[in-house]
Tab-separated table of C-alpha atoms and ligand atoms in Angstrom:
chain	number	residue	atom	x	y	z
A	1	UNK	CA	128.859	363.915	13.146
A	2	UNK	CA	126.070	361.315	13.057
A	3	UNK	CA	123.447	363.063	11.004
A	4	UNK	CA	120.868	360.273	11.463
A	5	UNK	CA	120.180	361.529	14.996
A	6	UNK	CA	119.614	365.091	13.973
A	7	UNK	CA	115.935	364.715	13.185
A	8	UNK	CA	114.902	363.247	16.545
A	9	UNK	CA	116.914	365.968	18.285
A	10	UNK	CA	115.058	368.685	16.424
A	11	UNK	CA	111.722	367.082	17.193
A	12	UNK	CA	112.639	366.895	20.866
A	13	UNK	CA	113.705	370.528	20.876
A	14	UNK	CA	110.426	371.608	19.275
A	15	UNK	CA	108.466	369.488	21.760
A	16	UNK	CA	110.199	371.084	24.736
A	17	UNK	CA	109.676	374.527	23.275
A	18	UNK	CA	105.964	373.927	22.767
A	19	UNK	CA	105.547	372.735	26.371
A	20	UNK	CA	107.288	375.745	27.805
A	21	UNK	CA	110.557	373.868	28.015
A	22	UNK	CA	110.725	373.610	31.809
A	23	UNK	CA	111.209	370.203	33.401
A	24	UNK	CA	112.045	371.515	36.893
A	25	UNK	CA	108.424	372.149	37.854
A	26	UNK	CA	107.376	368.548	37.216
A	27	UNK	CA	109.748	367.178	39.870
A	28	UNK	CA	108.666	369.731	42.478
A	29	UNK	CA	105.014	368.585	42.534
A	30	UNK	CA	105.793	365.299	44.285
A	31	UNK	CA	107.456	366.757	47.347
A	32	UNK	CA	104.431	366.884	49.695
A	33	UNK	CA	102.977	363.422	49.151
A	34	UNK	CA	104.555	361.658	52.104
A	35	UNK	CA	103.567	364.161	54.821
A	36	UNK	CA	100.142	362.711	55.790
A	37	UNK	CA	99.639	363.443	59.490
A	38	UNK	CA	98.459	360.782	61.923
A	39	UNK	CA	95.396	361.840	63.983
A	40	UNK	CA	96.832	360.851	67.367
A	41	UNK	CA	95.245	363.695	69.333
A	42	UNK	CA	91.793	363.765	67.715
A	43	UNK	CA	88.678	362.959	69.797
A	44	UNK	CA	88.303	359.756	67.808
A	45	UNK	CA	91.373	358.360	69.498
A	46	UNK	CA	89.487	358.086	72.804
A	47	UNK	CA	86.626	355.989	71.366
A	48	UNK	CA	87.385	352.247	71.036
A	49	UNK	CA	86.618	350.820	67.600
A	50	UNK	CA	86.330	354.198	65.866
A	51	UNK	CA	89.291	353.330	63.635
A	52	UNK	CA	87.055	350.782	61.870
A	53	UNK	CA	84.247	353.292	61.216
A	54	UNK	CA	84.002	355.171	57.925
A	55	UNK	CA	83.093	358.854	57.897
A	56	UNK	CA	79.500	359.309	56.776
A	57	UNK	CA	76.990	362.107	56.201
A	58	UNK	CA	73.997	359.796	56.605
A	59	UNK	CA	73.470	357.982	59.894
A	60	UNK	CA	71.030	355.101	59.436
A	61	UNK	CA	69.615	353.520	62.576
A	62	UNK	CA	67.084	350.839	63.360
A	63	UNK	CA	65.384	350.447	66.737
A	64	UNK	CA	63.855	347.174	67.844
A	65	UNK	CA	61.596	345.619	70.489
A	66	UNK	CA	64.626	344.383	72.439
A	67	UNK	CA	65.474	348.020	73.258
A	68	UNK	CA	68.522	348.237	71.010
A	69	UNK	CA	69.787	350.320	68.155
A	70	UNK	CA	71.386	348.217	65.436
A	71	UNK	CA	74.529	350.417	65.486
A	72	UNK	CA	76.187	352.517	68.139
A	73	UNK	CA	79.201	354.209	66.586
A	74	UNK	CA	79.415	356.771	63.795
A	75	UNK	CA	81.960	359.219	62.445
A	76	UNK	CA	81.004	362.478	60.741
A	77	UNK	CA	82.605	365.752	59.705
A	78	UNK	CA	82.341	368.595	62.213
A	79	UNK	CA	80.539	371.602	60.760
A	80	UNK	CA	78.952	369.633	57.904
A	81	UNK	CA	75.314	368.727	57.458
A	82	UNK	CA	74.450	365.202	58.632
A	83	UNK	CA	71.276	363.276	57.915
A	84	UNK	CA	69.937	360.778	60.451
A	85	UNK	CA	67.278	358.231	59.597
A	86	UNK	CA	65.661	356.162	62.333
A	87	UNK	CA	63.327	353.274	61.635
A	88	UNK	CA	61.411	351.424	64.336
A	89	UNK	CA	61.423	347.820	63.114
A	90	UNK	CA	59.608	346.520	66.196
A	91	UNK	CA	55.980	345.417	66.586
A	92	UNK	CA	55.129	346.575	70.109
A	93	UNK	CA	52.781	349.564	70.449
A	94	UNK	CA	54.234	353.053	70.776
A	95	UNK	CA	52.803	353.442	74.295
A	96	UNK	CA	54.986	350.649	75.675
A	97	UNK	CA	57.872	350.464	73.164
A	98	UNK	CA	58.196	353.793	71.364
A	99	UNK	CA	61.633	354.835	70.136
A	100	UNK	CA	63.374	358.035	69.161
A	101	UNK	CA	66.927	359.199	68.608
A	102	UNK	CA	68.134	362.234	70.533
A	103	UNK	CA	71.553	363.662	69.721
A	104	UNK	CA	73.035	365.346	72.779
A	105	UNK	CA	75.614	368.083	72.963
A	106	UNK	CA	79.124	367.249	74.133
A	107	UNK	CA	79.424	366.824	77.867
A	108	UNK	CA	75.724	366.225	78.558
A	109	UNK	CA	75.030	364.119	81.665
A	110	UNK	CA	73.183	361.285	79.935
A	111	UNK	CA	71.784	359.792	83.156
A	112	UNK	CA	70.422	363.172	84.258
A	113	UNK	CA	68.943	363.707	80.814
A	114	UNK	CA	67.334	360.277	80.877
A	115	UNK	CA	65.801	361.074	84.262
A	116	UNK	CA	64.253	364.307	83.013
A	117	UNK	CA	63.040	362.629	79.830
A	118	UNK	CA	61.291	359.998	81.934
A	119	UNK	CA	59.066	362.741	83.402
A	120	UNK	CA	58.399	364.476	80.081
A	121	UNK	CA	55.590	362.342	78.663
A	122	UNK	CA	53.651	365.395	77.447
A	123	UNK	CA	56.707	366.457	75.441
A	124	UNK	CA	57.153	362.981	73.934
A	125	UNK	CA	60.120	362.469	76.278
A	126	UNK	CA	62.050	365.454	74.903
A	127	UNK	CA	62.492	367.429	78.141
A	128	UNK	CA	62.358	371.202	77.659
A	129	UNK	CA	64.411	371.485	80.858
A	130	UNK	CA	67.344	370.110	78.846
A	131	UNK	CA	66.611	371.974	75.610
A	132	UNK	CA	70.086	373.513	75.434
A	133	UNK	CA	71.675	370.035	75.537
A	134	UNK	CA	69.739	368.737	72.534
A	135	UNK	CA	71.375	369.069	69.120
A	136	UNK	CA	68.536	367.321	67.296
A	137	UNK	CA	65.931	364.612	67.767
A	138	UNK	CA	63.550	362.493	65.757
A	139	UNK	CA	59.871	362.066	66.504
A	140	UNK	CA	58.778	359.299	68.830
A	141	UNK	CA	58.132	356.340	66.538
A	142	UNK	CA	55.710	353.455	66.786
A	143	UNK	CA	56.121	350.093	65.021
A	144	UNK	CA	57.070	350.388	61.349
A	145	UNK	CA	57.436	354.171	61.492
A	146	UNK	CA	60.507	356.113	60.489
A	147	UNK	CA	61.755	359.681	60.653
A	148	UNK	CA	64.590	361.603	59.084
A	149	UNK	CA	66.311	364.676	60.511
A	150	UNK	CA	69.236	366.893	59.566
A	151	UNK	CA	71.706	368.583	61.852
A	152	UNK	CA	75.265	369.824	62.120
A	153	UNK	CA	77.707	368.955	64.864
A	154	UNK	CA	79.473	372.271	65.369
A	155	UNK	CA	82.759	371.208	66.927
A	156	UNK	CA	85.059	368.222	66.769
A	157	UNK	CA	84.423	365.857	69.650
A	158	UNK	CA	82.203	363.036	70.894
A	159	UNK	CA	78.414	363.397	70.920
A	160	UNK	CA	76.142	360.825	72.576
A	161	UNK	CA	72.822	359.781	71.105
A	162	UNK	CA	70.104	357.944	73.000
A	163	UNK	CA	66.510	356.835	72.843
A	164	UNK	CA	64.785	358.923	75.513
A	165	UNK	CA	61.703	356.703	75.929
A	166	UNK	CA	61.460	355.811	79.651
A	167	UNK	CA	63.926	353.108	80.625
A	168	UNK	CA	65.583	352.860	77.198
A	169	UNK	CA	68.668	355.064	77.337
A	170	UNK	CA	70.685	352.476	79.275
A	171	UNK	CA	70.716	350.059	76.342
A	172	UNK	CA	69.793	352.439	73.532
A	173	UNK	CA	72.774	354.724	73.276
A	174	UNK	CA	75.722	355.327	71.036
A	175	UNK	CA	78.350	357.817	70.007
A	176	UNK	CA	78.877	360.111	67.062
A	177	UNK	CA	82.450	361.281	66.686
A	178	UNK	CA	82.850	364.539	64.798
A	179	UNK	CA	86.248	365.259	63.258
B	201	CU	CU1	63.606	353.203	72.649
């Protein structure tokens, strides 16, 4: 009846035909957007403050003369390569205030490890008696020195890291949560 509307109708029909004509598929693609799961049972849930930590693949640490790391909580992806950089920003000599970063396997007795490390001066405080508990470690660093290592945390869970220089692990320790 109203011939003025014929032209737009034809254009629309051609447009639909050229796109395959199906408009059902476009509505179906939005169905899964609201099903994001909440990680209530992940290992991260047991570590206070982890909810404020971004996942990273590069852990950057500084160690200082007051026997502290500048950070103590990290989150990484399990099974993915992680880089760790440690810089000793202190001024005390390595003999009295050396620092390293030792990443320990899940479930390692940190106090027992620290005790063995204390006796392992010839091994730069990386005790071979605990070799199977060590995921990775930096070199022992003197003032101004830095080291970079790469490792992979195999399973989801909480991994401790410490400085194994005698007397340091009590204040120089932190956690890496792998998810
Ligand atoms: Cu230290």
